[in-house]
Amino acid sequence: METPFYSVRMRASSGGKHIAGAERMVEQDEVGAVTFALTTRAMSAASGVADEIHCSVERIDPKTINYGKLPDLFTNEVSGFEEGRQRAAQLLNQAGVDLAIAKRAIQLLADGPGPNGAVMSGAVLLNMKTGERLEADQRRGVRVTRMDLSAACRTQSEQQLLAHGLGHRRVLEALTLAGKVLAAPGVVAELCWSDDPDYTTGYVAGPAIGYRRITTMKQRGDSKGGRVFMVDTEAVNLAGLVMYLEKQPVLFNEPGRIIRHDTGVITDG
Ligand code: AMP
């Protein structure tokens, strides 16, 4: 019998405000340790003291899992957040998004994409042609879950990233999430920077450009951030896309390449 997997999800809030979240997909013997690690993380979130932490565990049928390769990672060193945002607009454009829509996505994250500038727990879905928001709930957004790395791929990727000075857990987590998003039907690009006031790195990713880290996307101390997925609505049925993002299990079993400096070359670093 194939080994079952479990989706482990954590989300934490303070005064009704999202402050931390994480998702893993692991084998049975890891569920206890992962639940412990995610709860511990929620207890020490930089964005506030959690007054509610929800951790859920759901069994996944191994036959439903899609397997894949992580995207290649390129790093863009920038001197400050203005240059970082300019670079992000160029990269979104390279990924296939009009400059005006790219700038709208950046502004959304800069302002806080939730109601009254709040941080969302999930992502904004943005129509890449009109700039219209597509997510049903603008407070929550769409939360991507049920993705992880196989144990061997995790070990290899961690070693590889560490060797490039990218050992921060956030890098591999974001790469995993982006890997699932880039394989989503109709998604042309993703923009992300964290709402964590101490973590200023962000990225742009797209099927056509891979995963492009940008070293500075906001000023230290700024607690706004989030994710925007830019969608070609002519290429996909929205309900099908949301179903894929929220429910389709994806396990990466092959690391991507790490390219230290982004030279602007898209397919071969
Ligand atoms: P983080 O990288 O964890 O700091 O998250 C930054 C922002 O990305 C959060 O405020 C959410 O808006 C969004 N986000 C985090 N995790 C997910 C996810 N699994 N699916 C969709 N959006 C997410």
GROMACS .gro file of C-alpha atoms and ligand atoms in nm:
model
  292
    1MET     CA    1   0.000   0.000   0.000
    2GLU     CA    2   0.127   0.352  -0.081
    3THR     CA    3   0.218   0.564   0.222
    4PRO     CA    4  -0.050   0.823   0.299
    5PHE     CA    5   0.047   1.186   0.329
    6TYR     CA    6  -0.105   1.446   0.561
    7SER     CA    7  -0.164   1.812   0.489
    8VAL     CA    8  -0.066   2.011   0.801
    9ARG     CA    9  -0.182   2.374   0.807
   10MET     CA   10  -0.131   2.646   1.063
   11ARG     CA   11  -0.276   2.994   1.080
   12ALA     CA   12  -0.250   3.239   1.368
   13SER     CA   13  -0.422   3.566   1.440
   14SER     CA   14  -0.408   3.846   1.692
   15GLY     CA   15  -0.719   4.055   1.754
   16GLY     CA   16  -0.874   3.906   1.439
   17LYS     CA   17  -0.568   4.005   1.231
   18HIS     CA   18  -0.367   3.739   1.042
   19ILE     CA   19  -0.012   3.722   1.182
   20ALA     CA   20   0.131   3.388   1.065
   21GLY     CA   21   0.052   3.085   0.853
   22ALA     CA   22   0.227   2.784   0.706
   23GLU     CA   23   0.151   2.464   0.522
   24ARG     CA   24   0.330   2.132   0.493
   25MET     CA   25   0.247   1.793   0.345
   26VAL     CA   26   0.426   1.511   0.522
   27GLU     CA   27   0.420   1.140   0.594
   28GLN     CA   28   0.244   1.008   0.903
   29ASP     CA   29   0.553   0.979   1.127
   30GLU     CA   30   0.635   1.350   1.077
   31VAL     CA   31   0.291   1.491   1.161
   32GLY     CA   32   0.360   1.535   1.536
   33ALA     CA   33   0.695   1.710   1.490
   34VAL     CA   34   0.565   1.937   1.212
   35THR     CA   35   0.256   2.037   1.410
   36PHE     CA   36   0.481   2.121   1.704
   37ALA     CA   37   0.721   2.323   1.487
   38LEU     CA   38   0.442   2.526   1.322
   39THR     CA   39   0.266   2.599   1.651
   40THR     CA   40   0.596   2.707   1.806
   41ARG     CA   41   0.655   2.936   1.510
   42ALA     CA   42   0.311   3.094   1.552
   43MET     CA   43   0.390   3.162   1.919
   44SER     CA   44   0.694   3.369   1.821
   45ALA     CA   45   0.557   3.553   1.514
   46ALA     CA   46   0.728   3.890   1.461
   47SER     CA   47   0.394   4.050   1.368
   48GLY     CA   48   0.231   4.010   1.710
   49VAL     CA   49   0.137   3.785   2.001
   50ALA     CA   50  -0.103   3.517   1.877
   51ASP     CA   51  -0.432   3.488   2.059
   52GLU     CA   52  -0.565   3.217   1.829
   53ILE     CA   53  -0.369   2.943   1.654
   54HIS     CA   54  -0.540   2.689   1.433
   55CYS     CA   55  -0.354   2.379   1.328
   56SER     CA   56  -0.528   2.123   1.110
   57VAL     CA   57  -0.423   1.782   0.983
   58GLU     CA   58  -0.591   1.617   0.684
   59ARG     CA   59  -0.514   1.286   0.518
   60ILE     CA   60  -0.416   1.298   0.150
   61ASP     CA   61  -0.467   1.008  -0.087
   62PRO     CA   62  -0.119   0.949  -0.241
   63LYS     CA   63  -0.280   0.864  -0.577
   64THR     CA   64  -0.399   1.223  -0.613
   65ILE     CA   65  -0.051   1.381  -0.576
   66ASN     CA   66   0.112   1.564  -0.871
   67TYR     CA   67   0.493   1.543  -0.870
   68GLY     CA   68   0.718   1.816  -1.004
   69LYS     CA   69   1.050   2.001  -1.013
   70LEU     CA   70   1.113   2.320  -0.815
   71PRO     CA   71   1.162   2.637  -1.022
   72ASP     CA   72   1.512   2.771  -1.088
   73LEU     CA   73   1.602   3.054  -0.850
   74PHE     CA   74   1.777   3.375  -0.962
   75THR     CA   75   1.879   3.656  -0.728
   76ASN     CA   76   1.844   4.027  -0.811
   77GLU     CA   77   2.057   4.242  -0.582
   78VAL     CA   78   1.905   4.588  -0.551
   79SER     CA   79   2.017   4.891  -0.351
   80GLY     CA   80   1.680   4.974  -0.195
   81PHE     CA   81   1.307   4.912  -0.210
   82GLU     CA   82   1.241   5.167  -0.488
   83GLU     CA   83   1.486   4.991  -0.717
   84GLY     CA   84   1.343   4.655  -0.601
   85ARG     CA   85   0.990   4.757  -0.701
   86GLN     CA   86   1.113   4.891  -1.034
   87ARG     CA   87   1.288   4.562  -1.100
   88ALA     CA   88   0.972   4.373  -0.998
   89ALA     CA   89   0.765   4.571  -1.252
   90GLN     CA   90   1.017   4.487  -1.527
   91LEU     CA   91   1.015   4.118  -1.434
   92LEU     CA   92   0.634   4.104  -1.424
   93ASN     CA   93   0.636   4.263  -1.766
   94GLN     CA   94   0.888   4.000  -1.887
   95ALA     CA   95   0.654   3.734  -1.750
   96GLY     CA   96   0.376   3.867  -1.974
   97VAL     CA   97   0.194   4.128  -1.762
   98ASP     CA   98   0.133   4.483  -1.891
   99LEU     CA   99   0.337   4.744  -1.704
  100ALA     CA  100   0.023   4.927  -1.581
  101ILE     CA  101  -0.116   4.605  -1.426
  102ALA     CA  102   0.227   4.519  -1.282
  103LYS     CA  103   0.237   4.860  -1.111
  104ARG     CA  104  -0.116   4.810  -0.980
  105ALA     CA  105  -0.010   4.476  -0.822
  106ILE     CA  106   0.291   4.642  -0.657
  107GLN     CA  107   0.075   4.928  -0.526
  108LEU     CA  108  -0.176   4.680  -0.381
  109LEU     CA  109   0.093   4.517  -0.168
  110ALA     CA  110   0.245   4.852  -0.073
  111ASP     CA  111  -0.094   4.974   0.052
  112GLY     CA  112  -0.197   4.642   0.215
  113PRO     CA  113  -0.434   4.443  -0.010
  114GLY     CA  114  -0.703   4.368   0.254
  115PRO     CA  115  -0.986   4.599   0.361
  116ASN     CA  116  -0.852   4.926   0.510
  117GLY     CA  117  -0.496   4.832   0.418
  118ALA     CA  118  -0.498   4.510   0.622
  119VAL     CA  119  -0.275   4.213   0.550
  120MET     CA  120  -0.458   3.916   0.396
  121SER     CA  121  -0.400   3.556   0.502
  122GLY     CA  122  -0.409   3.444   0.137
  123ALA     CA  123  -0.337   3.587  -0.206
  124VAL     CA  124  -0.503   3.840  -0.435
  125LEU     CA  125  -0.612   3.703  -0.775
  126LEU     CA  126  -0.574   3.977  -1.033
  127ASN     CA  127  -0.709   3.972  -1.388
  128MET     CA  128  -0.385   4.030  -1.584
  129LYS     CA  129  -0.568   4.215  -1.864
  130THR     CA  130  -0.807   4.444  -1.670
  131GLY     CA  131  -0.650   4.466  -1.323
  132GLU     CA  132  -0.983   4.356  -1.171
  133ARG     CA  133  -0.965   4.158  -0.847
  134LEU     CA  134  -1.111   3.810  -0.874
  135GLU     CA  135  -1.091   3.657  -0.525
  136ALA     CA  136  -1.429   3.602  -0.360
  137ASP     CA  137  -1.320   3.729  -0.018
  138GLN     CA  138  -1.079   4.026  -0.012
  139ARG     CA  139  -1.012   3.983   0.358
  140ARG     CA  140  -0.889   3.627   0.327
  141GLY     CA  141  -0.786   3.583  -0.038
  142VAL     CA  142  -0.693   3.243  -0.176
  143ARG     CA  143  -0.469   3.031   0.040
  144VAL     CA  144  -0.244   2.784  -0.144
  145THR     CA  145  -0.207   2.460   0.050
  146ARG     CA  146  -0.107   2.095   0.005
  147MET     CA  147   0.241   2.141  -0.134
  148ASP     CA  148   0.577   2.025  -0.004
  149LEU     CA  149   0.906   1.860  -0.096
  150SER     CA  150   0.991   1.490  -0.078
  151ALA     CA  151   1.238   1.416   0.204
  152ALA     CA  152   1.528   1.370  -0.042
  153CYS     CA  153   1.443   1.687  -0.235
  154ARG     CA  154   1.419   1.882   0.093
  155THR     CA  155   1.766   1.767   0.204
  156GLN     CA  156   1.920   1.846  -0.136
  157SER     CA  157   1.747   2.183  -0.169
  158GLU     CA  158   1.839   2.288   0.186
  159GLN     CA  159   2.206   2.203   0.122
  160GLN     CA  160   2.206   2.380  -0.212
  161LEU     CA  161   2.044   2.697  -0.070
  162LEU     CA  162   2.273   2.697   0.234
  163ALA     CA  163   2.577   2.682   0.004
  164HIS     CA  164   2.448   2.999  -0.165
  165GLY     CA  165   2.384   3.180   0.165
  166LEU     CA  166   2.008   3.131   0.127
  167GLY     CA  167   1.949   2.903   0.424
  168HIS     CA  168   1.660   3.110   0.568
  169ARG     CA  169   1.355   2.884   0.592
  170ARG     CA  170   1.147   3.145   0.414
  171VAL     CA  171   1.338   3.100   0.088
  172LEU     CA  172   1.255   2.730   0.052
  173GLU     CA  173   0.897   2.781   0.170
  174ALA     CA  174   0.839   3.057  -0.084
  175LEU     CA  175   1.006   2.855  -0.360
  176THR     CA  176   0.776   2.561  -0.284
  177LEU     CA  177   0.464   2.778  -0.286
  178ALA     CA  178   0.571   2.951  -0.608
  179GLY     CA  179   0.643   2.611  -0.764
  180LYS     CA  180   0.283   2.510  -0.714
  181VAL     CA  181   0.148   2.848  -0.828
  182LEU     CA  182   0.358   2.849  -1.146
  183ALA     CA  183   0.212   2.514  -1.247
  184ALA     CA  184  -0.142   2.646  -1.198
  185PRO     CA  185  -0.361   2.675  -1.507
  186GLY     CA  186  -0.390   3.038  -1.620
  187VAL     CA  187  -0.138   3.192  -1.375
  188VAL     CA  188   0.105   3.412  -1.568
  189ALA     CA  189   0.297   3.564  -1.276
  190GLU     CA  190   0.321   3.595  -0.900
  191LEU     CA  191   0.442   3.891  -0.692
  192CYS     CA  192   0.527   3.853  -0.324
  193TRP     CA  193   0.683   4.025  -0.032
  194SER     CA  194   0.633   3.933   0.329
  195ASP     CA  195   0.426   4.121   0.584
  196ASP     CA  196   0.695   4.036   0.842
  197PRO     CA  197   0.846   4.379   0.931
  198ASP     CA  198   1.194   4.223   0.963
  199TYR     CA  199   1.196   4.038   0.629
  200THR     CA  200   1.233   4.269   0.330
  201THR     CA  201   1.318   4.026   0.047
  202GLY     CA  202   1.050   3.942  -0.209
  203TYR     CA  203   1.015   3.783  -0.551
  204VAL     CA  204   0.847   3.775  -0.887
  205ALA     CA  205   0.784   3.436  -1.044
  206GLY     CA  206   0.629   3.317  -1.367
  207PRO     CA  207   0.626   3.009  -1.588
  208ALA     CA  208   0.824   3.207  -1.847
  209ILE     CA  209   1.087   3.349  -1.608
  210GLY     CA  210   1.128   3.109  -1.313
  211TYR     CA  211   1.168   3.242  -0.958
  212ARG     CA  212   1.336   3.583  -0.934
  213ARG     CA  213   1.432   3.684  -0.581
  214ILE     CA  214   1.464   4.058  -0.525
  215THR     CA  215   1.672   4.143  -0.221
  216THR     CA  216   1.473   4.448  -0.105
  217MET     CA  217   1.103   4.510  -0.170
  218LYS     CA  218   1.015   4.725   0.132
  219GLN     CA  219   1.168   4.922   0.418
  220ARG     CA  220   1.253   4.743   0.741
  221GLY     CA  221   0.974   4.795   0.995
  222ASP     CA  222   0.700   4.804   0.728
  223SER     CA  223   0.438   4.541   0.815
  224LYS     CA  224   0.252   4.548   0.484
  225GLY     CA  225   0.294   4.273   0.226
  226GLY     CA  226   0.118   3.986   0.060
  227ARG     CA  227   0.090   3.792  -0.263
  228VAL     CA  228  -0.071   3.868  -0.598
  229PHE     CA  229  -0.133   3.599  -0.861
  230MET     CA  230  -0.189   3.745  -1.207
  231VAL     CA  231  -0.435   3.538  -1.403
  232ASP     CA  232  -0.524   3.507  -1.771
  233THR     CA  233  -0.898   3.457  -1.733
  234GLU     CA  234  -0.932   3.357  -2.099
  235ALA     CA  235  -0.710   3.055  -2.035
  236VAL     CA  236  -0.878   2.924  -1.721
  237ASN     CA  237  -1.203   2.873  -1.539
  238LEU     CA  238  -1.174   3.064  -1.209
  239ALA     CA  239  -1.340   2.796  -0.993
  240GLY     CA  240  -1.101   2.536  -1.140
  241LEU     CA  241  -0.801   2.758  -1.061
  242VAL     CA  242  -0.908   2.816  -0.699
  243MET     CA  243  -0.973   2.443  -0.659
  244TYR     CA  244  -0.621   2.365  -0.787
  245LEU     CA  245  -0.458   2.626  -0.559
  246GLU     CA  246  -0.645   2.522  -0.247
  247LYS     CA  247  -0.683   2.148  -0.294
  248GLN     CA  248  -0.450   1.984  -0.545
  249PRO     CA  249  -0.165   1.806  -0.362
  250VAL     CA  250   0.176   1.878  -0.520
  251LEU     CA  251   0.503   1.722  -0.409
  252PHE     CA  252   0.835   1.840  -0.550
  253ASN     CA  253   1.086   1.560  -0.586
  254GLU     CA  254   1.353   1.741  -0.788
  255PRO     CA  255   1.542   2.060  -0.688
  256GLY     CA  256   1.578   2.351  -0.933
  257ARG     CA  257   1.904   2.534  -1.003
  258ILE     CA  258   2.032   2.824  -0.796
  259ILE     CA  259   2.178   3.106  -1.002
  260ARG     CA  260   2.359   3.359  -0.787
  261HIS     CA  261   2.312   3.669  -1.003
  262ASP     CA  262   2.020   3.739  -1.229
  263THR     CA  263   2.176   3.831  -1.562
  264GLY     CA  264   1.841   3.878  -1.731
  265VAL     CA  265   1.883   3.549  -1.919
  266ILE     CA  266   1.551   3.375  -1.892
  267THR     CA  267   1.593   3.012  -1.978
  268ASP     CA  268   1.955   2.938  -1.906
  269GLY     CA  269   2.152   3.084  -1.619
  270AMP     P1  270   0.479   3.524   0.428
  270AMP     O1  271   0.568   3.497   0.312
  270AMP     O2  272   0.443   3.403   0.505
  270AMP     O3  273   0.526   3.637   0.511
  270AMP     O4  274   0.342   3.571   0.364
  270AMP     C1  275   0.328   3.696   0.301
  270AMP     C2  276   0.186   3.708   0.255
  270AMP     O5  277   0.163   3.614   0.151
  270AMP     C3  278   0.079   3.679   0.361
  270AMP     O6  279   0.044   3.794   0.429
  270AMP     C4  280  -0.036   3.632   0.277
  270AMP     O7  281  -0.107   3.741   0.225
  270AMP     C5  282   0.033   3.563   0.160
  270AMP     N1  283   0.044   3.417   0.181
  270AMP     C6  284   0.119   3.352   0.272
  270AMP     N2  285   0.104   3.220   0.261
  270AMP     C7  286   0.017   3.201   0.161
  270AMP     C8  287  -0.040   3.086   0.102
  270AMP     N3  288  -0.012   2.963   0.145
  270AMP     N4  289  -0.127   3.105   0.000
  270AMP     C9  290  -0.157   3.228  -0.045
  270AMP     N5  291  -0.106   3.340   0.007
  270AMP    C10  292  -0.020   3.328   0.109
   0.00000   0.00000   0.00000
